[in-house]
Coordinates of C-alpha atoms in Angstrom, one line a residue:
Chain A
M267 CA -121.7 -85.0 61.9
K268 CA -118.7 -84.7 59.7
F269 CA -116.7 -86.7 62.1
C270 CA -118.9 -89.7 62.2
T271 CA -117.2 -91.2 59.1
V272 CA -113.8 -90.3 60.5
K273 CA -114.5 -92.2 63.7
Q274 CA -115.6 -95.1 61.5
Y275 CA -112.3 -95.0 59.7
F276 CA -110.2 -95.2 62.8
D277 CA -112.2 -98.3 63.8
D278 CA -111.6 -99.9 60.4
E279 CA -107.9 -100.6 60.0
N280 CA -108.2 -102.3 56.7
N281 CA -109.3 -99.2 54.9
N282 CA -107.1 -98.2 52.0
N283 CA -109.0 -95.2 50.9
V284 CA -107.4 -92.7 53.2
T285 CA -103.7 -92.9 54.2
N286 CA -102.3 -91.3 57.2
G287 CA -100.8 -88.4 55.4
I288 CA -104.1 -87.5 53.9
A289 CA -105.8 -87.8 57.1
T290 CA -103.6 -85.1 58.6
T291 CA -104.5 -82.8 55.8
V292 CA -108.2 -83.5 55.6
I293 CA -109.0 -83.5 59.3
P294 CA -108.0 -80.0 60.0
L295 CA -110.0 -78.9 57.0
P296 CA -113.4 -78.4 58.7
N297 CA -111.9 -76.0 61.2
K298 CA -110.0 -74.2 58.5
H299 CA -113.1 -74.2 56.4
L300 CA -115.2 -72.6 59.0
K301 CA -112.6 -70.0 59.6
I302 CA -112.0 -69.2 56.0
K303 CA -115.5 -69.5 54.7
A304 CA -116.0 -65.7 54.7
N305 CA -112.6 -64.9 53.4
N306 CA -112.1 -65.9 49.8
K307 CA -108.6 -64.5 49.5
E308 CA -107.2 -66.7 52.3
M309 CA -108.8 -69.7 50.6
E310 CA -107.0 -68.8 47.5
Q311 CA -103.7 -68.6 49.3
Y312 CA -104.4 -71.9 50.9
E313 CA -105.1 -73.3 47.5
Q314 CA -101.8 -72.0 46.1
E315 CA -100.0 -73.5 49.1
L316 CA -101.7 -76.8 48.7
L317 CA -100.7 -76.9 45.0
R318 CA -97.1 -76.1 45.8
N319 CA -96.7 -78.6 48.6
V320 CA -98.8 -81.4 47.3
M321 CA -98.1 -83.6 44.2
P322 CA -101.1 -83.9 41.8
Q323 CA -101.3 -87.6 42.8
E324 CA -101.7 -86.5 46.4
L325 CA -104.4 -84.1 45.3
T326 CA -106.4 -87.0 43.8
K327 CA -106.0 -88.9 47.0
L328 CA -107.4 -85.9 48.8
I329 CA -110.4 -85.9 46.5
L330 CA -111.0 -89.5 47.1
A331 CA -110.7 -89.0 50.9
A332 CA -113.1 -86.1 50.8
N333 CA -115.5 -88.1 48.7
Y334 CA -115.3 -91.1 51.1
L335 CA -115.7 -88.9 54.1
N336 CA -118.7 -87.3 52.4
F337 CA -117.2 -83.9 53.0
K338 CA -118.9 -81.8 50.3
E339 CA -117.1 -78.5 50.9
A340 CA -113.7 -80.1 50.9
L341 CA -114.5 -82.1 47.8
D342 CA -115.6 -79.0 46.0
F343 CA -112.5 -77.2 47.1
F344 CA -110.1 -79.8 45.9
C345 CA -112.0 -80.2 42.6
R346 CA -111.7 -76.5 42.1
T347 CA -108.0 -76.7 42.8
V348 CA -107.6 -79.3 40.2
A349 CA -109.7 -77.5 37.7
N350 CA -107.8 -74.3 38.2
A351 CA -104.5 -76.1 37.9
I352 CA -105.3 -77.6 34.5
Q353 CA -107.4 -75.1 32.8
N354 CA -105.9 -73.1 30.0
K355 CA -102.9 -75.4 29.9
S356 CA -101.6 -77.5 27.0
V357 CA -102.4 -81.2 26.7
D358 CA -98.8 -82.1 27.4
Y359 CA -98.8 -80.1 30.6
V360 CA -101.9 -81.7 31.8
R361 CA -100.6 -85.2 31.0
K362 CA -97.5 -84.5 33.1
F363 CA -99.7 -83.1 35.9
F364 CA -101.6 -86.3 36.1
G365 CA -98.8 -88.6 35.2
L366 CA -100.6 -89.8 32.1
E367 CA -99.3 -91.3 28.9
S368 CA -101.2 -91.1 25.7
D369 CA -102.5 -94.5 24.8
F370 CA -104.1 -93.6 21.5
E371 CA -103.3 -95.3 18.1
P372 CA -101.1 -93.0 15.9
G373 CA -103.9 -91.5 13.8
E374 CA -106.5 -91.5 16.5
E375 CA -105.1 -88.6 18.5
E376 CA -104.8 -86.4 15.4
K377 CA -108.4 -87.2 14.5
L378 CA -109.6 -86.1 17.9
C379 CA -107.5 -82.9 17.8
K380 CA -109.2 -82.1 14.5
E381 CA -112.7 -82.9 15.8
F382 CA -112.0 -80.7 18.8
A383 CA -110.1 -78.0 17.0
W384 CA -112.4 -75.4 18.5
S385 CA -111.0 -76.2 22.0
F386 CA -107.4 -75.8 20.9
E387 CA -107.6 -72.2 19.6
G388 CA -105.7 -69.8 21.8
V389 CA -104.2 -72.0 24.5
D390 CA -101.1 -71.3 26.5
E391 CA -98.2 -73.6 25.8
D392 CA -97.5 -73.4 29.5
Chain B
M215 CA -117.4 -96.5 37.6
V216 CA -113.8 -97.3 38.1
F217 CA -111.5 -97.5 35.1
E218 CA -108.9 -100.0 34.3
R219 CA -105.8 -99.6 36.3
K220 CA -102.8 -98.4 34.4
Q221 CA -99.4 -100.0 34.7
K222 CA -97.4 -98.9 37.7
R223 CA -94.9 -96.3 36.7
R224 CA -92.1 -94.8 38.6
N225 CA -92.0 -91.1 38.6
L226 CA -88.9 -89.0 39.1
D227 CA -89.1 -89.2 42.8
G228 CA -89.0 -92.9 42.6
V229 CA -92.4 -93.2 44.2
D230 CA -94.9 -95.6 42.5
A231 CA -97.2 -93.3 40.6
L232 CA -100.4 -94.9 39.5
D233 CA -102.6 -92.9 37.3
R234 CA -104.8 -92.1 40.3
I235 CA -106.9 -89.7 38.4
S236 CA -108.5 -92.5 36.4
Q237 CA -109.5 -94.1 39.7
L238 CA -111.7 -91.1 40.6
P239 CA -115.4 -91.9 40.3
E240 CA -116.9 -90.5 37.1
H241 CA -119.2 -88.1 38.8
I242 CA -116.3 -86.4 40.4
I243 CA -114.4 -86.0 37.1
H244 CA -117.6 -84.6 35.6
H245 CA -117.7 -82.1 38.4
I246 CA -114.1 -81.1 37.8
L247 CA -114.8 -80.6 34.1
F248 CA -117.9 -78.6 35.0
L249 CA -115.7 -76.2 37.0
M250 CA -113.6 -75.4 34.0
P251 CA -114.2 -73.3 30.9
H252 CA -115.9 -75.4 28.2
K253 CA -112.9 -75.2 25.9
D254 CA -110.5 -76.6 28.5
A255 CA -112.9 -79.3 29.6
A256 CA -113.3 -80.5 26.0
R257 CA -109.6 -80.7 25.5
T258 CA -109.3 -83.4 28.1
T259 CA -110.7 -85.9 25.5
V260 CA -107.2 -85.9 23.9
L261 CA -105.4 -86.8 27.1
S262 CA -105.9 -90.5 27.0
K263 CA -108.4 -93.2 26.1
S264 CA -109.9 -93.1 29.6
W265 CA -110.4 -89.4 29.5
K266 CA -112.0 -89.7 26.1
Q267 CA -114.4 -92.2 27.7
V268 CA -115.2 -89.7 30.5
W269 CA -116.1 -87.0 27.9
N270 CA -118.2 -89.5 26.0
S271 CA -120.1 -90.4 29.1
L272 CA -121.3 -86.9 29.7
P273 CA -125.0 -86.5 29.4
R274 CA -126.0 -85.7 25.8
Y275 CA -129.2 -84.4 24.3
D276 CA -130.7 -84.3 20.8
F277 CA -133.6 -82.0 20.3
T278 CA -135.8 -81.8 17.2
F279 CA -138.8 -79.6 17.3
C280 CA -140.9 -79.4 14.2
D281 CA -144.2 -77.7 13.9
R282 CA -146.0 -78.3 10.7
T283 CA -149.2 -76.4 11.5
Y284 CA -150.6 -74.8 8.4
Y285 CA -152.4 -71.5 8.4
D286 CA -156.1 -72.2 7.8
N287 CA -157.3 -68.6 7.6
S288 CA -158.1 -68.4 11.2
P289 CA -155.5 -66.4 13.1
A290 CA -156.8 -67.2 16.5
H291 CA -156.9 -70.9 15.8
F292 CA -153.4 -70.9 14.3
E293 CA -152.0 -69.0 17.3
K294 CA -153.5 -71.5 19.6
K295 CA -151.7 -74.3 17.9
I296 CA -148.4 -72.5 17.9
E297 CA -148.9 -71.7 21.6
K298 CA -149.4 -75.4 22.3
F299 CA -146.3 -76.2 20.3
V300 CA -144.2 -73.6 22.2
R301 CA -145.4 -75.0 25.5
S302 CA -144.4 -78.5 24.5
V303 CA -140.9 -77.3 23.6
D304 CA -140.6 -75.6 27.0
E305 CA -141.5 -78.9 28.6
D306 CA -139.1 -81.0 26.6
L307 CA -136.3 -78.6 27.5
L308 CA -136.9 -78.9 31.3
P309 CA -134.2 -81.5 31.9
L310 CA -131.7 -79.2 30.3
R311 CA -132.7 -76.4 32.6
E312 CA -132.8 -78.3 35.8
H313 CA -129.2 -79.6 36.0
K314 CA -127.0 -76.7 36.9
T315 CA -123.9 -78.5 38.3
R316 CA -122.8 -80.7 35.5
I317 CA -121.7 -80.3 31.9
Q318 CA -124.4 -81.3 29.5
I319 CA -123.9 -81.5 25.7
V320 CA -126.6 -80.6 23.3
Q321 CA -125.5 -82.5 20.2
Q322 CA -128.2 -81.2 18.0
F323 CA -130.9 -78.5 18.4
R324 CA -133.3 -78.4 15.5
L325 CA -136.3 -76.1 15.3
R326 CA -138.8 -75.6 12.6
M327 CA -141.8 -73.4 13.1
T328 CA -143.8 -70.5 11.8
L329 CA -143.6 -67.2 13.6
C330 CA -147.1 -65.8 13.8
H331 CA -146.4 -63.2 16.4
H332 CA -143.2 -61.4 17.3
K333 CA -143.6 -62.4 21.0
Y334 CA -142.4 -65.9 20.0
A335 CA -139.0 -64.5 19.0
S336 CA -138.0 -64.0 22.6
R337 CA -139.2 -67.5 23.5
I338 CA -136.9 -68.8 20.8
D339 CA -134.1 -66.6 22.0
N340 CA -134.6 -68.2 25.4
W341 CA -134.4 -71.7 24.1
I342 CA -131.3 -71.0 22.1
E343 CA -129.5 -69.3 25.0
L344 CA -130.3 -72.4 27.1
A345 CA -128.7 -74.6 24.5
D346 CA -125.7 -72.2 24.2
R347 CA -124.9 -72.6 27.9
N348 CA -124.9 -76.4 27.4
L349 CA -122.2 -77.0 24.9
M350 CA -124.3 -76.9 21.7
E351 CA -122.7 -78.6 18.8
S352 CA -125.1 -78.3 16.0
L353 CA -128.0 -75.8 15.5
Y354 CA -130.7 -75.9 12.8
L355 CA -133.3 -73.2 12.5
E356 CA -136.0 -73.0 9.9
L357 CA -138.3 -70.2 10.7
T358 CA -141.0 -68.8 8.4
S359 CA -142.4 -65.5 9.4
M360 CA -146.0 -64.6 8.6
N361 CA -146.9 -61.3 7.0
K362 CA -146.1 -58.3 9.2
V363 CA -144.1 -60.4 11.6
G364 CA -140.4 -59.6 11.3
R365 CA -137.9 -62.3 10.5
Y366 CA -136.2 -64.1 13.4
V367 CA -132.8 -62.6 14.3
L368 CA -130.4 -65.1 15.8
P369 CA -128.8 -63.7 19.0
K370 CA -125.2 -62.5 18.3
T371 CA -123.7 -64.7 21.1
T372 CA -124.8 -67.9 19.4
F373 CA -122.4 -67.4 16.5
F374 CA -119.5 -67.2 19.0
V375 CA -120.5 -70.3 21.1
E376 CA -117.2 -72.2 21.1
S377 CA -118.6 -75.7 20.8
L378 CA -120.9 -74.8 17.9
A379 CA -119.6 -76.7 14.9
E380 CA -122.6 -76.7 12.5
L381 CA -125.1 -73.9 11.9
T382 CA -128.0 -73.9 9.5
L383 CA -130.3 -70.9 9.1
K384 CA -133.3 -70.9 6.9
G385 CA -135.6 -67.9 6.6
C386 CA -134.0 -65.9 9.4
K387 CA -132.1 -62.6 9.4
V388 CA -128.6 -61.8 10.3
L389 CA -127.8 -58.2 11.5
R390 CA -124.9 -56.4 9.9
K391 CA -124.0 -54.6 13.1
Y392 CA -123.1 -57.9 14.9
F393 CA -120.1 -58.2 12.7
G394 CA -118.6 -54.8 12.8
D395 CA -115.1 -53.9 11.8
D396 CA -113.9 -54.2 15.4
M397 CA -114.7 -57.9 15.3
I398 CA -111.7 -60.0 16.4
K399 CA -113.4 -62.8 18.2
S400 CA -113.4 -66.2 16.5
I401 CA -116.3 -68.3 15.3
Y402 CA -115.6 -72.0 15.5
L403 CA -118.0 -73.2 12.9
R404 CA -117.0 -76.0 10.6
K405 CA -120.1 -76.0 8.6
L406 CA -122.4 -73.0 7.8
T407 CA -125.6 -73.0 5.7
L408 CA -127.6 -69.9 4.9
E409 CA -130.8 -70.4 3.0
R410 CA -133.2 -67.7 2.2
V411 CA -131.6 -65.6 4.9
D412 CA -131.9 -61.8 4.9
V413 CA -128.3 -60.9 5.2
H414 CA -126.0 -58.5 3.3
Y415 CA -123.4 -60.2 1.2
L416 CA -120.6 -58.2 2.9
T417 CA -121.9 -59.3 6.3
I418 CA -121.3 -62.9 5.0
T419 CA -117.8 -61.9 4.0
K420 CA -117.2 -60.6 7.5
I421 CA -118.7 -63.7 9.2
L422 CA -116.4 -65.9 7.1
H423 CA -113.5 -63.7 8.2
C424 CA -114.0 -64.9 11.7
C425 CA -114.2 -68.6 10.8
P426 CA -110.7 -70.1 10.6
L427 CA -112.1 -73.7 10.8
L428 CA -114.8 -73.5 8.2
E429 CA -114.8 -76.5 5.9
E430 CA -118.3 -76.3 4.3
F431 CA -120.3 -73.3 3.2
T432 CA -123.6 -73.0 1.5
Q433 CA -125.3 -69.8 0.5
S434 CA -128.6 -70.2 -1.2
N435 CA -130.9 -67.4 -2.3
C436 CA -129.9 -64.9 0.4
C437 CA -129.1 -61.2 0.0
V438 CA -132.2 -59.8 -1.6
K439 CA -130.5 -56.5 -2.5
A440 CA -127.2 -57.5 -4.0
K441 CA -127.1 -61.2 -5.0
R442 CA -123.4 -61.6 -4.7
V443 CA -120.8 -63.7 -3.0
H444 CA -117.5 -62.3 -1.9
I445 CA -115.2 -64.6 0.0
N446 CA -111.6 -63.6 0.5
Y447 CA -110.8 -65.5 3.6
A448 CA -111.5 -69.2 3.8
P449 CA -108.3 -71.1 4.7
K450 CA -109.8 -74.5 5.4
L451 CA -112.9 -74.3 3.1
K452 CA -113.2 -77.6 1.2
K453 CA -116.8 -77.4 -0.1
A454 CA -118.8 -74.5 -1.2
K455 CA -122.3 -74.2 -2.7
L456 CA -123.3 -70.8 -4.0
Y457 CA -126.9 -70.7 -5.3
G458 CA -129.0 -67.8 -6.5
V459 CA -126.2 -65.3 -7.1
K460 CA -125.4 -63.0 -10.0
K461 CA -121.7 -62.4 -9.3
I462 CA -119.1 -64.4 -7.5
K463 CA -115.6 -63.6 -6.2
I464 CA -114.1 -66.4 -4.2
E465 CA -110.6 -66.9 -2.9
A466 CA -110.3 -70.3 -1.2
P467 CA -106.9 -72.0 -1.7
N468 CA -108.0 -75.3 -0.3
L469 CA -111.4 -75.6 -1.9
E470 CA -112.0 -78.9 -3.5
E471 CA -115.7 -78.9 -4.5
L472 CA -117.5 -75.9 -5.9
Y473 CA -121.1 -75.7 -7.0
C474 CA -122.5 -72.5 -8.4
R475 CA -126.0 -71.7 -9.7
G476 CA -126.7 -68.3 -11.0
D477 CA -129.8 -66.1 -10.8
P478 CA -128.7 -65.9 -13.7
G479 CA -125.3 -64.4 -13.4
R480 CA -122.0 -63.7 -15.0
L481 CA -118.6 -65.3 -14.4
D482 CA -115.2 -64.1 -15.5
S483 CA -111.5 -64.7 -14.8
D484 CA -111.7 -62.7 -11.6
S485 CA -114.4 -64.9 -10.1
F486 CA -112.3 -67.7 -8.9
A487 CA -109.0 -68.0 -7.1
C488 CA -109.2 -71.6 -6.1
N489 CA -106.4 -73.7 -7.4
N490 CA -107.2 -76.9 -5.7
V491 CA -110.7 -77.4 -7.0
K492 CA -111.3 -81.0 -8.2
K493 CA -115.0 -80.9 -8.8
L494 CA -116.8 -78.0 -10.3
K495 CA -120.5 -77.5 -11.3
I496 CA -121.8 -74.4 -12.9
S497 CA -125.2 -73.6 -14.1
M498 CA -127.2 -70.5 -15.1
F499 CA -124.1 -68.4 -15.7
E500 CA -122.6 -66.7 -18.7
T501 CA -119.1 -68.0 -18.6
S502 CA -117.3 -66.3 -21.5
K503 CA -114.0 -67.8 -22.1
L504 CA -113.4 -69.2 -18.7
F505 CA -113.0 -72.8 -19.8
E506 CA -110.7 -72.3 -22.6
D507 CA -107.7 -72.7 -20.4
L508 CA -108.6 -74.7 -17.3
N509 CA -105.0 -75.7 -16.7
S510 CA -104.2 -72.3 -15.4
K511 CA -107.5 -71.5 -13.5
F512 CA -108.2 -75.0 -12.2
P513 CA -105.1 -77.0 -12.6
L514 CA -106.4 -80.0 -10.5
L515 CA -109.9 -80.1 -11.9
E516 CA -111.1 -83.7 -12.5
T517 CA -114.9 -83.3 -12.8
L518 CA -116.7 -80.5 -14.6
D519 CA -120.4 -80.2 -14.9
L520 CA -121.3 -77.2 -17.0
Q521 CA -124.5 -75.6 -18.3
F522 CA -123.4 -73.4 -21.1
Y523 CA -125.2 -70.9 -23.4
D524 CA -122.5 -70.0 -25.9
S525 CA -122.8 -71.2 -29.4
K526 CA -119.1 -71.8 -29.4
L527 CA -117.4 -73.6 -26.6
K528 CA -113.9 -74.7 -26.1
I529 CA -112.8 -76.7 -23.1
S530 CA -109.2 -77.4 -22.6
S531 CA -107.7 -79.3 -19.6
D532 CA -104.9 -81.9 -19.1
R533 CA -106.4 -83.4 -15.9
L534 CA -110.1 -83.5 -16.6
K535 CA -111.5 -86.9 -16.2
S536 CA -115.3 -86.3 -16.3
L537 CA -117.1 -83.7 -18.4
S538 CA -120.9 -83.1 -18.4
L539 CA -122.3 -80.5 -20.7
L540 CA -125.8 -79.2 -20.6
S541 CA -127.3 -76.6 -22.9
P542 CA -130.8 -75.4 -23.3
N543 CA -129.9 -73.6 -26.5
K544 CA -131.6 -74.5 -29.7
Q545 CA -128.7 -73.2 -31.8
L546 CA -126.3 -75.8 -33.1
P547 CA -123.2 -75.3 -31.0
M548 CA -119.7 -75.7 -32.1
L549 CA -117.8 -77.7 -29.5
Q550 CA -114.1 -78.4 -29.1
V551 CA -113.1 -80.7 -26.2
D552 CA -109.4 -80.7 -25.8
C553 CA -109.0 -83.0 -22.8
A554 CA -106.5 -85.8 -23.3
N555 CA -107.3 -87.6 -20.1
L556 CA -111.1 -87.7 -20.4
H557 CA -112.7 -90.9 -19.2
Y558 CA -116.4 -89.8 -19.1
F559 CA -118.3 -87.5 -21.4
E560 CA -121.9 -86.5 -21.0
Y561 CA -123.8 -84.2 -23.3
N562 CA -127.4 -83.1 -22.8
C563 CA -128.7 -80.7 -25.3
S564 CA -131.4 -79.6 -27.6
A565 CA -129.1 -79.6 -30.6
I566 CA -126.6 -81.8 -32.1
P567 CA -123.3 -79.9 -32.4
S568 CA -122.7 -78.6 -35.9
S569 CA -119.0 -79.0 -35.3
F570 CA -117.5 -81.3 -32.7
S571 CA -114.0 -82.4 -31.9
I572 CA -112.7 -84.4 -29.0
T573 CA -109.2 -85.5 -28.2
S574 CA -109.0 -88.4 -25.8
C575 CA -107.7 -91.9 -25.9
F576 CA -109.3 -92.9 -22.6
L577 CA -113.0 -92.4 -23.1
L578 CA -114.7 -95.2 -21.3
K579 CA -118.2 -93.9 -21.1
I580 CA -120.2 -91.5 -23.2
E581 CA -123.7 -90.5 -22.6
N582 CA -125.6 -88.3 -25.1
T583 CA -129.0 -87.0 -24.5
L584 CA -130.6 -85.0 -27.3
R585 CA -133.9 -83.4 -27.4
L586 CA -134.8 -83.4 -31.1
D587 CA -136.5 -80.5 -32.7
S588 CA -139.7 -80.3 -34.5
H589 CA -138.5 -81.2 -37.9
L590 CA -136.0 -84.1 -38.5
D591 CA -134.8 -84.4 -42.0
T592 CA -132.1 -86.2 -43.9
F593 CA -129.6 -83.4 -43.1
R594 CA -130.3 -83.8 -39.4
F595 CA -129.7 -87.5 -39.6
I596 CA -126.4 -86.9 -41.4
T597 CA -125.4 -84.6 -38.6
L598 CA -126.3 -87.2 -36.0
R599 CA -124.4 -89.9 -37.7
Q600 CA -121.3 -87.6 -38.0
Y601 CA -121.6 -86.7 -34.3
L602 CA -121.9 -90.2 -33.1
R603 CA -118.9 -91.2 -35.1
N604 CA -116.7 -89.2 -32.7
F605 CA -117.2 -91.8 -30.0
M606 CA -116.5 -95.2 -31.5
Q607 CA -117.9 -97.5 -28.9
H608 CA -119.0 -97.3 -25.3
Q609 CA -121.6 -94.8 -25.9
T610 CA -125.3 -94.5 -25.0
L611 CA -127.7 -92.3 -26.8
T612 CA -131.1 -91.1 -25.5
L613 CA -133.3 -89.2 -27.9
W614 CA -136.4 -87.3 -26.7
F615 CA -138.9 -86.4 -29.3
I616 CA -141.3 -83.4 -29.1
P617 CA -145.0 -83.8 -29.9
N618 CA -146.1 -83.2 -33.4
C619 CA -142.7 -83.4 -35.0
T620 CA -142.3 -84.2 -38.6
I621 CA -139.8 -86.7 -39.8
S622 CA -138.5 -87.3 -43.3
F623 CA -135.7 -89.4 -44.5
T624 CA -134.9 -89.8 -48.1
P625 CA -131.6 -91.5 -48.7
E626 CA -131.8 -90.7 -52.4
E627 CA -131.0 -87.2 -51.4
L628 CA -127.5 -88.3 -50.3
R629 CA -125.3 -87.4 -53.2
K630 CA -122.8 -89.9 -54.3
D631 CA -119.9 -87.5 -53.9
L632 CA -120.7 -86.4 -50.4
P633 CA -118.5 -88.3 -47.9
I634 CA -120.6 -90.1 -45.4
P635 CA -118.7 -91.3 -42.3
P636 CA -118.7 -94.9 -41.4
I637 CA -121.5 -95.8 -39.0
A638 CA -121.1 -95.8 -35.2
T639 CA -122.2 -98.5 -32.8
V640 CA -124.3 -97.4 -29.8
E641 CA -124.5 -99.7 -26.8
H642 CA -127.9 -98.4 -25.8
L643 CA -130.3 -96.4 -27.9
E644 CA -133.2 -95.2 -25.8
L645 CA -136.2 -93.3 -27.3
G646 CA -138.6 -91.3 -25.3
N647 CA -141.8 -89.6 -26.2
V648 CA -142.0 -91.1 -29.6
P649 CA -145.0 -89.2 -31.1
L650 CA -148.0 -90.8 -32.6
M651 CA -147.5 -91.1 -36.4
Q652 CA -149.2 -92.5 -39.4
D653 CA -146.0 -94.1 -40.6
Y654 CA -142.9 -94.7 -38.6
T655 CA -140.8 -95.9 -41.6
A656 CA -138.9 -92.6 -42.0
L657 CA -138.2 -92.5 -38.3
L658 CA -136.8 -96.0 -38.2
D659 CA -134.9 -95.8 -41.4
G660 CA -133.3 -92.5 -40.4
L661 CA -132.4 -93.7 -36.9
L662 CA -130.9 -97.0 -38.0
W663 CA -129.0 -95.2 -40.7
S664 CA -127.5 -92.9 -38.1
C665 CA -126.3 -95.6 -35.8
H666 CA -126.4 -99.3 -35.1
P667 CA -127.7 -99.8 -31.6
K668 CA -126.8 -103.0 -29.7
V669 CA -129.7 -102.6 -27.5
L670 CA -132.8 -100.7 -28.5
L671 CA -135.1 -99.4 -25.7
I672 CA -138.4 -97.6 -26.0
R673 CA -139.7 -95.7 -22.9
A674 CA -143.2 -96.5 -21.9
D675 CA -145.4 -93.5 -22.3
S676 CA -148.9 -92.7 -23.5
E677 CA -148.1 -93.0 -27.2
S678 CA -145.4 -95.5 -27.3
K679 CA -147.6 -98.6 -28.0
E680 CA -148.1 -97.7 -31.6
F681 CA -144.4 -97.4 -32.3
V682 CA -143.7 -100.6 -30.4
N683 CA -146.2 -102.5 -32.6
F684 CA -144.6 -101.1 -35.7
L685 CA -141.1 -102.2 -34.4
S686 CA -142.3 -105.7 -33.7
E687 CA -143.6 -106.0 -37.2
T688 CA -140.7 -104.4 -39.0
L689 CA -137.7 -105.4 -37.0
V690 CA -138.5 -109.0 -36.4
I691 CA -140.3 -109.9 -39.7
R692 CA -137.8 -109.1 -42.4
E693 CA -136.3 -110.9 -45.3
E694 CA -133.0 -112.8 -45.2
E695 CA -131.7 -111.1 -48.3
P696 CA -133.4 -107.8 -48.6
K697 CA -133.7 -106.6 -52.1
C698 CA -134.7 -103.0 -51.4
C699 CA -131.6 -101.1 -52.1
G700 CA -130.4 -102.7 -55.3
D701 CA -127.0 -101.5 -56.3
S702 CA -127.1 -98.3 -54.3
H703 CA -123.9 -97.6 -52.4
M704 CA -126.1 -96.5 -49.5
K705 CA -127.7 -99.7 -48.3
C706 CA -130.4 -99.4 -45.6
W707 CA -130.3 -101.0 -42.2
R708 CA -132.1 -104.1 -43.4
H709 CA -128.9 -105.3 -45.1
Y710 CA -126.9 -105.0 -41.9
L711 CA -129.3 -106.3 -39.2
K712 CA -128.5 -109.9 -38.5
A713 CA -130.5 -110.8 -35.5
V714 CA -133.0 -109.4 -33.0
K715 CA -133.4 -110.9 -29.6
S716 CA -135.6 -110.1 -26.7
E717 CA -134.0 -108.8 -23.6
P718 CA -135.3 -109.0 -20.1
H719 CA -137.8 -106.4 -19.0
L720 CA -136.5 -103.1 -17.7
D721 CA -138.3 -100.7 -15.4
G722 CA -139.9 -97.9 -17.3
M723 CA -139.2 -99.5 -20.7
E724 CA -141.9 -100.8 -23.0
Y725 CA -139.6 -102.5 -25.4
V726 CA -136.1 -103.9 -25.0
K727 CA -134.4 -105.7 -27.9
E728 CA -130.9 -106.7 -28.5
C729 CA -129.7 -106.3 -32.1
T730 CA -126.8 -107.9 -33.8
W731 CA -125.3 -106.0 -36.7
D732 CA -123.1 -107.0 -39.5
M733 CA -120.2 -104.6 -39.8

């Protein structure tokens, strides 16, 4: 059932949602998933590997692919990977991770930091 | 929902790096946030405008549950009503319970009810814990316990909920053991209010120790055993209200507004270490000589509202702009106001100061309210005239009479050699509770000898009509060249009053007339 959408994709050449590179990562997933489902540690290792080899932008592409393919387990896995990568990290680090730039007005960011002061206490400047 | 595309940027690898994350559907970003600790998820608001938008689009709830059932001497009936209320709260909280895979924000949780049985305490615990799990930002609890039912004790974990910025407790209880000496965890409150809470004052000191972000603190009628306040750590505290205490010791370097009401209590030079206070209000406290040198205790003070009991008071400050004094004392106080920068002075007392000095070139507004005593005689009128002379212009005077007072004014008593100060002008003279009298001549003569009001106002009360009639006759119908005072150096008001004009009606006033005086 998971492969119905995949077949559809191959039939639809104008689809921009999933590029070739992604397809090669996502398609093997169901097999890997079935294999690893019981073994959390291997999943963790795979996650680390994924993070090392894949740029954050690629990761978001993976998420979009998994979402498009309606692949719930993969979606959850990739989301968790992103969540784990950015939690307990400074705002600057997370910005670099996503390739973001702050687009706030000069005083706005400061105001927000003050309003959310509780979320800034005790964070790694990693 | 897809966000605006950001401009194409080239990253270090030379590959076009669009901000792909913003292209993710909102529900996916919500899911990513859900998978992180609340603190980290909240911090994403600061990343960029689109991330702020994501945070703002999270589902939010506002809960207000208020049960106003009154006990009608039937315990069974009362409990039935409470039970009904409790069930309706459970029902309203269902949507919060149901969703377990997304971040939800409880912006406000307010509960007001009567605890008629201790079993309801655990139900309340349940509700609060549910809100705790869902990023609660503001909690308000007003819980009255019936006889024999213990006060509600807020669960310890709630204090430490990271997202909780505002907490108000009324009628509850806080356990000392929750804040033991081994406490190193932070409380993220920005605003804390404790009203009629059963808590030891040292526990409050400990709580404040854990609150590095606290900006506003109110303690009102707590601590039944020792009605004290002891604050020695409050780095960000800007506003404090301390009501119903006997002793205060507060150290708050950034405090700007401080309101204290005693039970009654006593203040001394140790009570305050708050150099940045700009606004200070004190009532129901013995203050000894605290205000003699405000420049050292409160160098930045601009507004002072003080209820004092001393018969002698000296206030000295370079920066003070506004001073309000209130005294319930019947003794004639001796006041010395040494404030060069004063713009506003308010005095509300039962006695005209027997000695008064004020040094200020900038006084723009003066309001005096005097509650007169039972016998007004010539001497009193002289004191009034002398006192009002301190203020030149810009002053308003309100006089409250007490029932059955006697008034006498005999200008003949004024000895020729006694120096009488020149008369002061009063912008508004307002009279309230003018008692019923046979003859108001002495009253009017005395008053208009003490000051020349530009506008005369009489408050409308049960007995004012008589006086108003008298005024209409006496003020308006008078001779052009009065011959009453002959060659006396002390001419009465009839010689100075040039014109009386009606003014538009004012709320609460029976009589409003504009008077023009000849200086």
